[in-house]
mmCIF file of C-alpha atoms and ligand atoms in Angstrom:
data_model
loop_
_atom_site.group_PDB
_atom_site.id
_atom_site.type_symbol
_atom_site.label_atom_id
_atom_site.label_comp_id
_atom_site.label_asym_id
_atom_site.label_seq_id
_atom_site.Cartn_x
_atom_site.Cartn_y
_atom_site.Cartn_z
ATOM 1 C CA UNK H 81 96.844 124.513 87.412
ATOM 2 C CA UNK H 82 97.995 121.207 88.930
ATOM 3 C CA UNK H 83 101.270 120.977 90.833
ATOM 4 C CA UNK H 84 102.837 119.037 87.963
ATOM 5 C CA UNK H 85 101.715 121.652 85.418
ATOM 6 C CA UNK H 86 103.309 124.360 87.572
ATOM 7 C CA UNK H 87 106.492 122.250 87.789
ATOM 8 C CA UNK H 88 106.602 121.948 83.987
ATOM 9 C CA UNK H 89 106.373 125.715 83.675
ATOM 10 C CA UNK H 90 109.216 126.133 86.194
ATOM 11 C CA UNK H 91 111.300 123.591 84.279
ATOM 12 C CA UNK H 92 111.370 125.856 81.227
ATOM 13 C CA UNK H 93 113.036 128.533 83.367
ATOM 14 C CA UNK H 94 115.377 125.953 84.931
ATOM 15 C CA UNK H 95 116.543 124.681 81.551
ATOM 16 C CA UNK H 96 117.635 128.189 80.515
ATOM 17 C CA UNK H 97 120.212 128.245 83.334
ATOM 18 C CA UNK H 98 120.999 124.517 83.276
ATOM 19 C CA UNK H 99 124.681 123.573 83.606
ATOM 20 C CA UNK H 100 125.105 121.335 80.591
ATOM 21 C CA UNK H 101 128.347 119.840 81.950
ATOM 22 C CA UNK H 102 126.076 117.907 84.360
ATOM 23 C CA UNK H 103 124.891 115.883 81.374
ATOM 24 C CA UNK H 104 128.258 114.054 81.304
ATOM 25 C CA UNK H 105 128.604 110.517 82.684
ATOM 26 C CA UNK H 106 128.101 110.649 86.493
ATOM 27 C CA UNK H 107 130.826 109.518 88.912
ATOM 28 C CA UNK H 108 129.131 109.381 92.320
ATOM 29 C CA UNK H 109 131.275 108.533 95.369
ATOM 30 C CA UNK H 110 128.736 107.639 98.052
ATOM 31 C CA UNK H 111 125.600 105.482 97.813
ATOM 32 C CA UNK H 112 122.897 106.647 100.220
ATOM 33 C CA UNK H 113 119.795 104.583 100.951
ATOM 34 C CA UNK H 114 117.223 106.801 102.589
ATOM 35 C CA UNK H 115 113.519 107.319 103.173
ATOM 36 C CA UNK H 116 111.100 108.977 100.749
ATOM 37 C CA UNK H 117 110.320 111.474 103.555
ATOM 38 C CA UNK H 118 110.817 115.063 102.250
ATOM 39 C CA UNK H 119 112.876 115.948 105.339
ATOM 40 C CA UNK H 120 115.635 113.749 103.902
ATOM 41 C CA UNK H 121 115.644 115.515 100.538
ATOM 42 C CA UNK H 122 118.398 118.037 101.241
ATOM 43 C CA UNK H 123 121.162 115.425 101.287
ATOM 44 C CA UNK H 124 123.836 117.807 99.951
ATOM 45 C CA UNK H 125 123.003 120.066 102.912
ATOM 46 C CA UNK H 126 122.752 117.253 105.478
ATOM 47 C CA UNK H 127 125.987 115.559 104.338
ATOM 48 C CA UNK H 128 128.006 118.443 102.903
ATOM 49 C CA UNK H 129 128.460 116.670 99.592
ATOM 50 C CA UNK H 130 127.458 117.782 96.117
ATOM 51 C CA UNK H 131 124.547 116.251 94.228
ATOM 52 C CA UNK H 132 127.099 114.818 91.798
ATOM 53 C CA UNK H 133 128.865 112.886 94.596
ATOM 54 C CA UNK H 134 125.685 111.187 95.780
ATOM 55 C CA UNK H 135 123.953 108.161 94.358
ATOM 56 C CA UNK H 136 120.637 108.294 96.164
ATOM 57 C CA UNK H 137 118.334 105.293 96.492
ATOM 58 C CA UNK H 138 115.024 106.115 98.142
ATOM 59 C CA UNK H 139 112.271 103.893 99.424
ATOM 60 C CA UNK H 140 109.712 104.215 102.201
ATOM 61 C CA UNK H 141 111.331 103.528 105.560
ATOM 62 C CA UNK H 142 113.838 103.096 103.926
ATOM 63 C CA UNK H 143 113.214 99.432 103.191
ATOM 64 C CA UNK H 144 116.229 97.505 101.942
ATOM 65 C CA UNK H 145 114.339 95.358 99.463
ATOM 66 C CA UNK H 146 115.772 93.019 96.824
ATOM 67 C CA UNK H 147 115.439 95.933 94.377
ATOM 68 C CA UNK H 148 117.528 98.161 96.657
ATOM 69 C CA UNK H 149 120.184 95.440 96.959
ATOM 70 C CA UNK H 150 120.301 95.253 93.144
ATOM 71 C CA UNK H 151 120.705 99.028 92.994
ATOM 72 C CA UNK H 152 123.537 98.908 95.546
ATOM 73 C CA UNK H 153 125.295 96.241 93.479
ATOM 74 C CA UNK H 154 125.020 98.470 90.394
ATOM 75 C CA UNK H 155 125.993 101.569 92.373
ATOM 76 C CA UNK H 156 129.221 100.009 93.693
ATOM 77 C CA UNK H 157 130.100 97.693 90.788
ATOM 78 C CA UNK H 158 128.999 99.756 87.782
ATOM 79 C CA UNK H 159 128.752 103.400 88.824
ATOM 80 C CA UNK H 160 131.774 103.180 91.131
ATOM 81 C CA UNK H 161 130.551 104.415 94.521
ATOM 82 C CA UNK H 162 133.053 103.619 97.297
ATOM 83 C CA UNK H 163 130.935 103.603 100.463
ATOM 84 C CA UNK H 164 127.342 102.810 101.440
ATOM 85 C CA UNK H 165 125.329 104.880 103.915
ATOM 86 C CA UNK H 166 122.027 103.588 105.281
ATOM 87 C CA UNK H 167 120.157 106.676 106.397
ATOM 88 C CA UNK H 168 117.131 106.187 108.629
ATOM 89 C CA UNK H 169 115.339 108.920 110.551
ATOM 90 C CA UNK H 170 113.206 109.683 113.578
ATOM 91 C CA UNK H 171 109.486 110.307 113.198
ATOM 92 C CA UNK H 172 109.113 108.080 110.139
ATOM 93 C CA UNK H 173 105.603 107.670 108.739
ATOM 94 C CA UNK H 174 106.298 103.955 108.280
ATOM 95 C CA UNK H 175 106.401 103.519 112.075
ATOM 96 C CA UNK H 176 102.821 104.812 112.442
ATOM 97 C CA UNK H 177 101.061 101.695 111.129
ATOM 98 C CA UNK H 178 101.647 98.004 110.638
ATOM 99 C CA UNK H 179 101.360 96.300 107.260
ATOM 100 C CA UNK H 180 98.432 94.336 108.612
ATOM 101 C CA UNK H 181 96.580 97.470 109.745
ATOM 102 C CA UNK H 182 97.091 99.322 106.470
ATOM 103 C CA UNK H 183 96.027 96.307 104.409
ATOM 104 C CA UNK H 184 92.830 96.060 106.465
ATOM 105 C CA UNK H 185 92.204 99.804 106.296
ATOM 106 C CA UNK H 186 92.616 100.056 102.523
ATOM 107 C CA UNK H 187 90.574 96.934 101.917
ATOM 108 C CA UNK H 188 87.764 98.493 103.963
ATOM 109 C CA UNK H 189 88.111 101.902 102.324
ATOM 110 C CA UNK H 190 88.088 100.638 98.741
ATOM 111 C CA UNK H 191 86.056 97.463 99.160
ATOM 112 C CA UNK H 192 88.765 95.651 97.173
ATOM 113 C CA UNK H 193 91.032 93.125 98.901
ATOM 114 C CA UNK H 194 92.775 91.922 95.728
ATOM 115 C CA UNK H 195 96.139 93.707 96.343
ATOM 116 C CA UNK H 196 96.360 92.318 99.916
ATOM 117 C CA UNK H 197 98.600 91.408 101.548
ATOM 118 C CA UNK H 198 100.647 94.306 100.190
ATOM 119 C CA UNK H 199 104.152 94.762 101.619
ATOM 120 C CA UNK H 200 104.648 98.296 102.958
ATOM 121 C CA UNK H 201 107.741 97.448 105.051
ATOM 122 C CA UNK H 202 106.434 99.232 108.127
ATOM 123 C CA UNK H 203 108.634 98.989 111.214
ATOM 124 C CA UNK H 204 108.719 100.215 114.822
ATOM 125 C CA UNK H 205 112.305 100.924 115.871
ATOM 126 C CA UNK H 206 114.659 102.863 113.579
ATOM 127 C CA UNK H 207 117.719 101.529 115.398
ATOM 128 C CA UNK H 208 116.728 97.913 114.933
ATOM 129 C CA UNK H 209 115.709 98.679 111.353
ATOM 130 C CA UNK H 210 119.166 100.139 110.685
ATOM 131 C CA UNK H 211 120.930 97.080 112.161
ATOM 132 C CA UNK H 212 118.858 94.717 110.044
ATOM 133 C CA UNK H 213 119.660 96.783 106.943
ATOM 134 C CA UNK H 214 123.403 96.715 107.673
ATOM 135 C CA UNK H 215 123.281 92.954 108.126
ATOM 136 C CA UNK H 216 121.351 92.468 104.892
ATOM 137 C CA UNK H 217 123.644 94.678 102.808
ATOM 138 C CA UNK H 218 126.872 93.423 104.427
ATOM 139 C CA UNK H 219 125.983 89.792 103.823
ATOM 140 C CA UNK H 220 125.267 90.243 100.115
ATOM 141 C CA UNK H 221 127.926 88.283 98.205
ATOM 142 C CA UNK H 222 128.061 90.787 95.324
ATOM 143 C CA UNK H 223 128.723 93.824 97.503
ATOM 144 C CA UNK H 224 132.489 93.882 98.004
ATOM 145 C CA UNK H 225 133.811 93.512 101.569
ATOM 146 C CA UNK H 226 136.083 96.540 100.984
ATOM 147 C CA UNK H 227 133.020 98.794 100.651
ATOM 148 C CA UNK H 228 132.172 100.242 104.084
ATOM 149 C CA UNK H 229 128.482 99.854 105.035
ATOM 150 C CA UNK H 230 127.428 102.213 107.835
ATOM 151 C CA UNK H 231 124.048 103.008 109.316
ATOM 152 C CA UNK H 232 122.735 106.290 110.715
ATOM 153 C CA UNK H 233 119.606 107.895 112.122
ATOM 154 C CA UNK H 234 118.816 111.476 111.149
ATOM 155 C CA UNK H 235 117.085 113.327 113.985
ATOM 156 C CA UNK H 236 114.361 115.443 112.377
ATOM 157 C CA UNK H 237 114.238 117.671 115.492
ATOM 158 C CA UNK H 238 117.924 118.618 115.533
ATOM 159 C CA UNK H 239 119.228 117.860 112.042
ATOM 160 C CA UNK H 240 121.990 115.709 113.558
ATOM 161 C CA UNK H 241 123.092 112.255 112.415
ATOM 162 C CA UNK H 242 123.725 109.483 114.931
ATOM 163 C CA UNK H 243 125.641 106.373 113.929
ATOM 164 C CA UNK H 244 124.149 102.960 114.715
ATOM 165 C CA UNK H 245 126.780 100.366 115.470
ATOM 166 C CA UNK H 246 126.349 96.747 114.547
ATOM 167 C CA UNK H 247 128.240 95.529 117.588
ATOM 168 C CA UNK H 248 125.622 96.736 120.058
ATOM 169 C CA UNK H 249 124.408 94.575 122.909
ATOM 170 C CA UNK H 250 121.163 93.930 120.983
ATOM 171 C CA UNK H 251 122.926 92.988 117.772
ATOM 172 C CA UNK H 252 123.321 89.331 118.646
ATOM 173 C CA UNK H 253 119.596 88.895 119.299
HETATM 174 ZN ZN1 LIG R 1241 110.578 107.796 106.754
#
């Protein structure tokens, strides 16, 4: 049985105990942009907030793409979240290659260069990545200035969050 087939079987059991009040219109309080890495999946545990309070936007990295900016606009303007958290982490898979390397590797592996150059949004330094994200989100004209935008790095070794401040000595560079 494939993993998805097993998941479908488990879903039948889940639905029997499902809290149907969760089907009501959601009112999340915090928008979190984080990586697709499974170590970031327990956000209610990491942040001490319920699933219902969290509007989670996940990409690899995470990359704050135009799509993510659109989702943050909807999250704050339509769904009503009040704050934005940009949640990076140590040991990210997207720091282990460059876009150029992966494009070359996959072109070689498949013998097909037609998708290249594909954007994977690889990066090297989570701190710098976080600062660039904060700048990008903060400067968007449709994200209200009253909405706090804060960046953090989750340490996968300790489980602790560390805040990245925009006003660091490197920020002006
Ligand atoms: Zn990651």
